[in-house]
Short mmCIF file of C-alpha atoms in Angstrom, two decimals:
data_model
loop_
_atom_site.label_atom_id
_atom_site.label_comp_id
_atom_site.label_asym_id
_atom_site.label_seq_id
_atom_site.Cartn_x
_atom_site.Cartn_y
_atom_site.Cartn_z
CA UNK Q 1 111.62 125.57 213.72
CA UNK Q 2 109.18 128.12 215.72
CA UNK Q 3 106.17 127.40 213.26
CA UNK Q 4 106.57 123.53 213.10
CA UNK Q 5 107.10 123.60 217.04
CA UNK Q 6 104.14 125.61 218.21
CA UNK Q 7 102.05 123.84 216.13
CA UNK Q 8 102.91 120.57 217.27
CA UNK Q 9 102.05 121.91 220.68
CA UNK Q 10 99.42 123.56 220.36
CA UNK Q 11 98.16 119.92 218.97
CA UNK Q 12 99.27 117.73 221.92
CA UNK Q 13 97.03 120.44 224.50
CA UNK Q 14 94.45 119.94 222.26
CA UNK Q 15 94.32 116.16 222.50
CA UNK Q 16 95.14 116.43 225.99
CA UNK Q 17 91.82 117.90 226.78
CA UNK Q 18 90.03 115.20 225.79
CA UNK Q 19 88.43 113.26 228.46
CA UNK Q 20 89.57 109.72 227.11
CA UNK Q 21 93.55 111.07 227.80
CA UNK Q 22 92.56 112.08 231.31
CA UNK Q 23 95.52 111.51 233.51
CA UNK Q 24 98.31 110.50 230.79
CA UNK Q 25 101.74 111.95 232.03
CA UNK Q 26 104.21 110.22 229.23
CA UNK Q 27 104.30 111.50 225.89
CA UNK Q 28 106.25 109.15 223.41
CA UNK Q 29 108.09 111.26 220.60
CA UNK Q 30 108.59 109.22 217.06
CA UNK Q 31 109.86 110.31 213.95
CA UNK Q 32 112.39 112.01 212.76
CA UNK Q 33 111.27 115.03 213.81
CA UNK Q 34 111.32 114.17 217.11
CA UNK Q 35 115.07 113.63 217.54
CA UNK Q 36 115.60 117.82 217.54
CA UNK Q 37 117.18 118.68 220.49
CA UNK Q 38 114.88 122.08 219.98
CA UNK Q 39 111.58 120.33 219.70
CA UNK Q 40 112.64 117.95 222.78
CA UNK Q 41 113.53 121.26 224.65
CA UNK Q 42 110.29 123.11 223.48
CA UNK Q 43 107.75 120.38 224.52
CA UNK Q 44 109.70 119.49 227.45
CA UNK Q 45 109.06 123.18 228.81
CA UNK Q 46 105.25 122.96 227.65
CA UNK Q 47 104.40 119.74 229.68
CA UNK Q 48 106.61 119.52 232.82
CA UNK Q 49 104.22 117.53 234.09
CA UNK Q 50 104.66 114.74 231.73
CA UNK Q 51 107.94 112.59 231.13
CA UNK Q 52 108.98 112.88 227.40
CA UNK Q 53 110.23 109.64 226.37
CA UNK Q 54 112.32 109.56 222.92
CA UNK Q 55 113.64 106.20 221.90
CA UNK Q 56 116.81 105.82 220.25
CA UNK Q 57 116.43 105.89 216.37
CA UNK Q 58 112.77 107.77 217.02
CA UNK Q 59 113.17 107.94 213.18
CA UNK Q 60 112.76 104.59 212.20
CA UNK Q 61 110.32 103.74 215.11
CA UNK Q 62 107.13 104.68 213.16
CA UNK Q 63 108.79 102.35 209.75
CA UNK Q 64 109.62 99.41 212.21
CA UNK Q 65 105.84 99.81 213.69
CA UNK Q 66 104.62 99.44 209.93
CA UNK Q 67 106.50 96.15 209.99
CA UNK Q 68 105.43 94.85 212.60
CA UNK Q 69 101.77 95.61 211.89
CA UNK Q 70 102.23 94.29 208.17
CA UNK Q 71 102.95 91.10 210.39
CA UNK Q 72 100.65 90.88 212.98
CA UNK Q 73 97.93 93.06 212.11
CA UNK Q 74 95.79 91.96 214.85
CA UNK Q 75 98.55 93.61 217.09
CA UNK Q 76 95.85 96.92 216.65
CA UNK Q 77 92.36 95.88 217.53
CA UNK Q 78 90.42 99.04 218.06
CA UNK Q 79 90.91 103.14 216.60
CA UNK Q 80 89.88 106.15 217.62
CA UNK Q 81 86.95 107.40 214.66
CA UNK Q 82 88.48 110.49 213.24
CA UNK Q 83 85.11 111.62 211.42
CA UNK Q 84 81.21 111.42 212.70
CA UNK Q 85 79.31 108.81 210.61
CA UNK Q 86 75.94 108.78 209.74
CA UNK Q 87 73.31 108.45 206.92
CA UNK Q 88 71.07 111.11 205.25
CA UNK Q 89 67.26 110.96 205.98
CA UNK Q 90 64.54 113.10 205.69
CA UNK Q 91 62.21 113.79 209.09
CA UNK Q 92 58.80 115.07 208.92
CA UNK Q 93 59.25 119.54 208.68
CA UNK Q 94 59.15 121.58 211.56
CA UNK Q 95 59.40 125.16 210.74
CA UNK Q 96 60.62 125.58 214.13
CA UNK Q 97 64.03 124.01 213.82
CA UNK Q 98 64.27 123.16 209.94
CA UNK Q 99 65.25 125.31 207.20
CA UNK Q 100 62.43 125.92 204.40
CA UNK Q 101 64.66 125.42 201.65
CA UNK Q 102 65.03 121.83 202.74
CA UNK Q 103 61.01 121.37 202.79
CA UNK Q 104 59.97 118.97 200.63
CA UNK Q 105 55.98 117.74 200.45
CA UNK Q 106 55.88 113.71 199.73
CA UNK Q 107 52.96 112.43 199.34
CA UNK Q 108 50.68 114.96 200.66
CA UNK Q 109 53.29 114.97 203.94
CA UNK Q 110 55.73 118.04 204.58
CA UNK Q 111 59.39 116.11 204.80
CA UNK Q 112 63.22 118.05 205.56
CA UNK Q 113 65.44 116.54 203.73
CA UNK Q 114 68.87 116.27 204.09
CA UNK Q 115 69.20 115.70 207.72
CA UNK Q 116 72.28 113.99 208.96
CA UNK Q 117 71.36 110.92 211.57
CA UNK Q 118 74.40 110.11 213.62
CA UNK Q 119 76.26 106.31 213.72
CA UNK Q 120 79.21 107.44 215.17
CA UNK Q 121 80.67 110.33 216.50
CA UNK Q 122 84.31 111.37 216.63
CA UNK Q 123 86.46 110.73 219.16
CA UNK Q 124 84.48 106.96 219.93
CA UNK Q 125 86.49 103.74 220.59
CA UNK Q 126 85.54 101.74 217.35
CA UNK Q 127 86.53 97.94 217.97
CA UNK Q 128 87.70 96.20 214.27
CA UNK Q 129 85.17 94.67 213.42
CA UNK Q 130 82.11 94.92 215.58
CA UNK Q 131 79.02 96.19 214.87
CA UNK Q 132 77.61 99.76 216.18
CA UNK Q 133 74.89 100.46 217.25
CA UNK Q 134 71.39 99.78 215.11
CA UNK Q 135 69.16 102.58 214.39
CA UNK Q 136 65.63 101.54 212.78
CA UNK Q 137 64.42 103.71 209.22
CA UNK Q 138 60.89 103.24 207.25
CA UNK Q 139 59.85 103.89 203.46
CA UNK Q 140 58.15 107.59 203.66
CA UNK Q 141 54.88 106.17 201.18
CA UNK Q 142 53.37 102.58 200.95
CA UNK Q 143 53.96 102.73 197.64
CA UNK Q 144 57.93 102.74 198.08
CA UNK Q 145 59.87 99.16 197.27
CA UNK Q 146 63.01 100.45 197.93
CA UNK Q 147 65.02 102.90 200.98
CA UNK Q 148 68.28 104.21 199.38
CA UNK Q 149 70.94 104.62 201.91
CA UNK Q 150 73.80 107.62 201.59
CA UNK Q 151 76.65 107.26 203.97
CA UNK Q 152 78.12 110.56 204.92
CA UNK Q 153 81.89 111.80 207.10
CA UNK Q 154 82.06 115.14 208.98
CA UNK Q 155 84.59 116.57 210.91
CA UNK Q 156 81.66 117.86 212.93
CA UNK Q 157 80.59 115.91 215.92
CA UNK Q 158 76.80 116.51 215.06
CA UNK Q 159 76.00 117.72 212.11
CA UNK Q 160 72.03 118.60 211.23
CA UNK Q 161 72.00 118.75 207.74
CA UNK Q 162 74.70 116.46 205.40
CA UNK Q 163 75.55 119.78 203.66
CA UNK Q 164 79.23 120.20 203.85
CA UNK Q 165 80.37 116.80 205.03
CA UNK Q 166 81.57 113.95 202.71
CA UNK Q 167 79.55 111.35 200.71
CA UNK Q 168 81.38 108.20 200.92
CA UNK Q 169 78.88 106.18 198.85
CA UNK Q 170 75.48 104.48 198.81
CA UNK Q 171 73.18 101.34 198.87
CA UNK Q 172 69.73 100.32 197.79
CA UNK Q 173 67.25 97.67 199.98
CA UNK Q 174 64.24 95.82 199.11
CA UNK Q 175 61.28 96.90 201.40
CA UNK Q 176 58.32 94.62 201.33
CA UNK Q 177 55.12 95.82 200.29
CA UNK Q 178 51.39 95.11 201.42
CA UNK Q 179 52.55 94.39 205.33
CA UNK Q 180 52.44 96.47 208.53
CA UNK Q 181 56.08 96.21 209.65
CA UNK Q 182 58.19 97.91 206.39
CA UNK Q 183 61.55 99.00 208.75
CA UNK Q 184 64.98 98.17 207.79
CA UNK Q 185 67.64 98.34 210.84
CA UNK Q 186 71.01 99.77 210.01
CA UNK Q 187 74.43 99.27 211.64
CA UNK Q 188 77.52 99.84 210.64
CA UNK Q 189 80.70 97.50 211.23
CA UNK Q 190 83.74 99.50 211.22
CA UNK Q 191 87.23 96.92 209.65
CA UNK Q 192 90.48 97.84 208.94
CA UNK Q 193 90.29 99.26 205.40
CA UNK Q 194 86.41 99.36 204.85
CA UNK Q 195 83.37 100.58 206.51
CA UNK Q 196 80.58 98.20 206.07
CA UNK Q 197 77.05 99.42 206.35
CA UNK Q 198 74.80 96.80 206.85
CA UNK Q 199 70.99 96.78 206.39
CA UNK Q 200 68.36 94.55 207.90
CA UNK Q 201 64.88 94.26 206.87
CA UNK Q 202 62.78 93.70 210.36
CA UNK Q 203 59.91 91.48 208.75
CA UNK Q 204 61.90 89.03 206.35
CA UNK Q 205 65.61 89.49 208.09
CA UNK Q 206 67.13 89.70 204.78
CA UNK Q 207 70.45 91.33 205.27
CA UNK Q 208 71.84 93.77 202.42
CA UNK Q 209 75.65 94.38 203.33
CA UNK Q 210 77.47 96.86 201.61
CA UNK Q 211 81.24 97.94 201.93
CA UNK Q 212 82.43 101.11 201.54
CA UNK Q 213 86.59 102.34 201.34
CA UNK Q 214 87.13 104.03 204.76
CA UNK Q 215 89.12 107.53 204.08
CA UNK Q 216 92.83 107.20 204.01
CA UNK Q 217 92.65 108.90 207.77
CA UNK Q 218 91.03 106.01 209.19
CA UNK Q 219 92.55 103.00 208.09
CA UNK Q 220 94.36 100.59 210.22
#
């Protein structure tokens, strides 16, 4: 049991340094798992400053929880994001911070591609349901009718470049041509199964939504 139980300790101190845990001195043992006397005794010793709480039949508590949710699944209104969100966009090149390999010359202008622009980070509250913050993109020539959108996961908390993190999908929006104001705003609205990234064009407020399946980590 040495393996199992040092891992599952060395896990607890690791969420325990997070700020948003600041204070907690109960720790709630489920599963079935949790009703060794050895792993009771082993945590016990590693946080005598908390009170370990096991509740009778700790192996059934997480199976009666997924009842109850199945029931009332507003019980769970909010989740802690277990990935940074963001979408892939390309930045006029500095050859101070960007990599030349990822320089890229559109229409006569010197572009990095591939950078990652932060939504949401790991570790945020994300309320079911309501929409994140917006963060404002343009077409890169005047020529350009539509922005494609690619929605990217990392287990990074701020990635520069998408390289290495997850492509969860993408979506295509309309830009009108021949005015000043081309932007489209993007938010995204986390639910319980689906991520829904939702694009607004500034000048017409036409609103492209598009849903995306959340990863199997992240679902409520």
């Amino acid at each position: 049991f040495k393996p199992a139980c040092d891992g599952i300790v060395r896990h607890v101190k690791d969420l325990l340094q997070s700020p948003k845990v600041k204070g907690v001195n109960k720790i709630l043992m489920v599963g079935g798992f949790s009703e060794s006397d050895i792993l009771q005794e082993v945590v016990g010793k590693a946080f005598p400053n908390c009170q370990i709480i096991v509740p009778q039949e700790a192996g059934l508590a997480v199976l009666r929880g997924a009842v109850l949710f199945g029931y009332n699944p507003k019980a769970i209104d909010s989740r802690i994001a277990k990935y940074t969100y963001g979408v892939k966009m390309n930045v006029e090149f500095d050859q101070k911070i960007h990599k030349a390999s990822k320089k890229e010359v559109i229409d006569g202008v010197e572009y990095c591609t591939d950078i990652f622009d932060r939504h949401v980070k790991k570790g945020e509250e994300l309320i079911v349901d309501e929409a994140q913050a917006e963060k404002s993109y343009v077409p890169l020539t005047r020529q350009q009718k539509v922005i494609s959108f690619s929605i990217y996961t990392s287990t990074e908390d701020d990635p520069f470049y998408v390289e290495g993190c997850e492509n969860i999908g993408k979506f295509v929006v309309s830009v009108p041509v021949g005015v000043e104001d081309r932007s489209v705003n993007v938010r995204m609205i986390f639910g319980r199964t689906e991520l829904t990234a939702e694009a607004r064009v500034v000048k017409t407020g036409e609103i492209t939504p598009a849903p995306f399946e959340l990863p199997v980590e992240e679902k409520i």
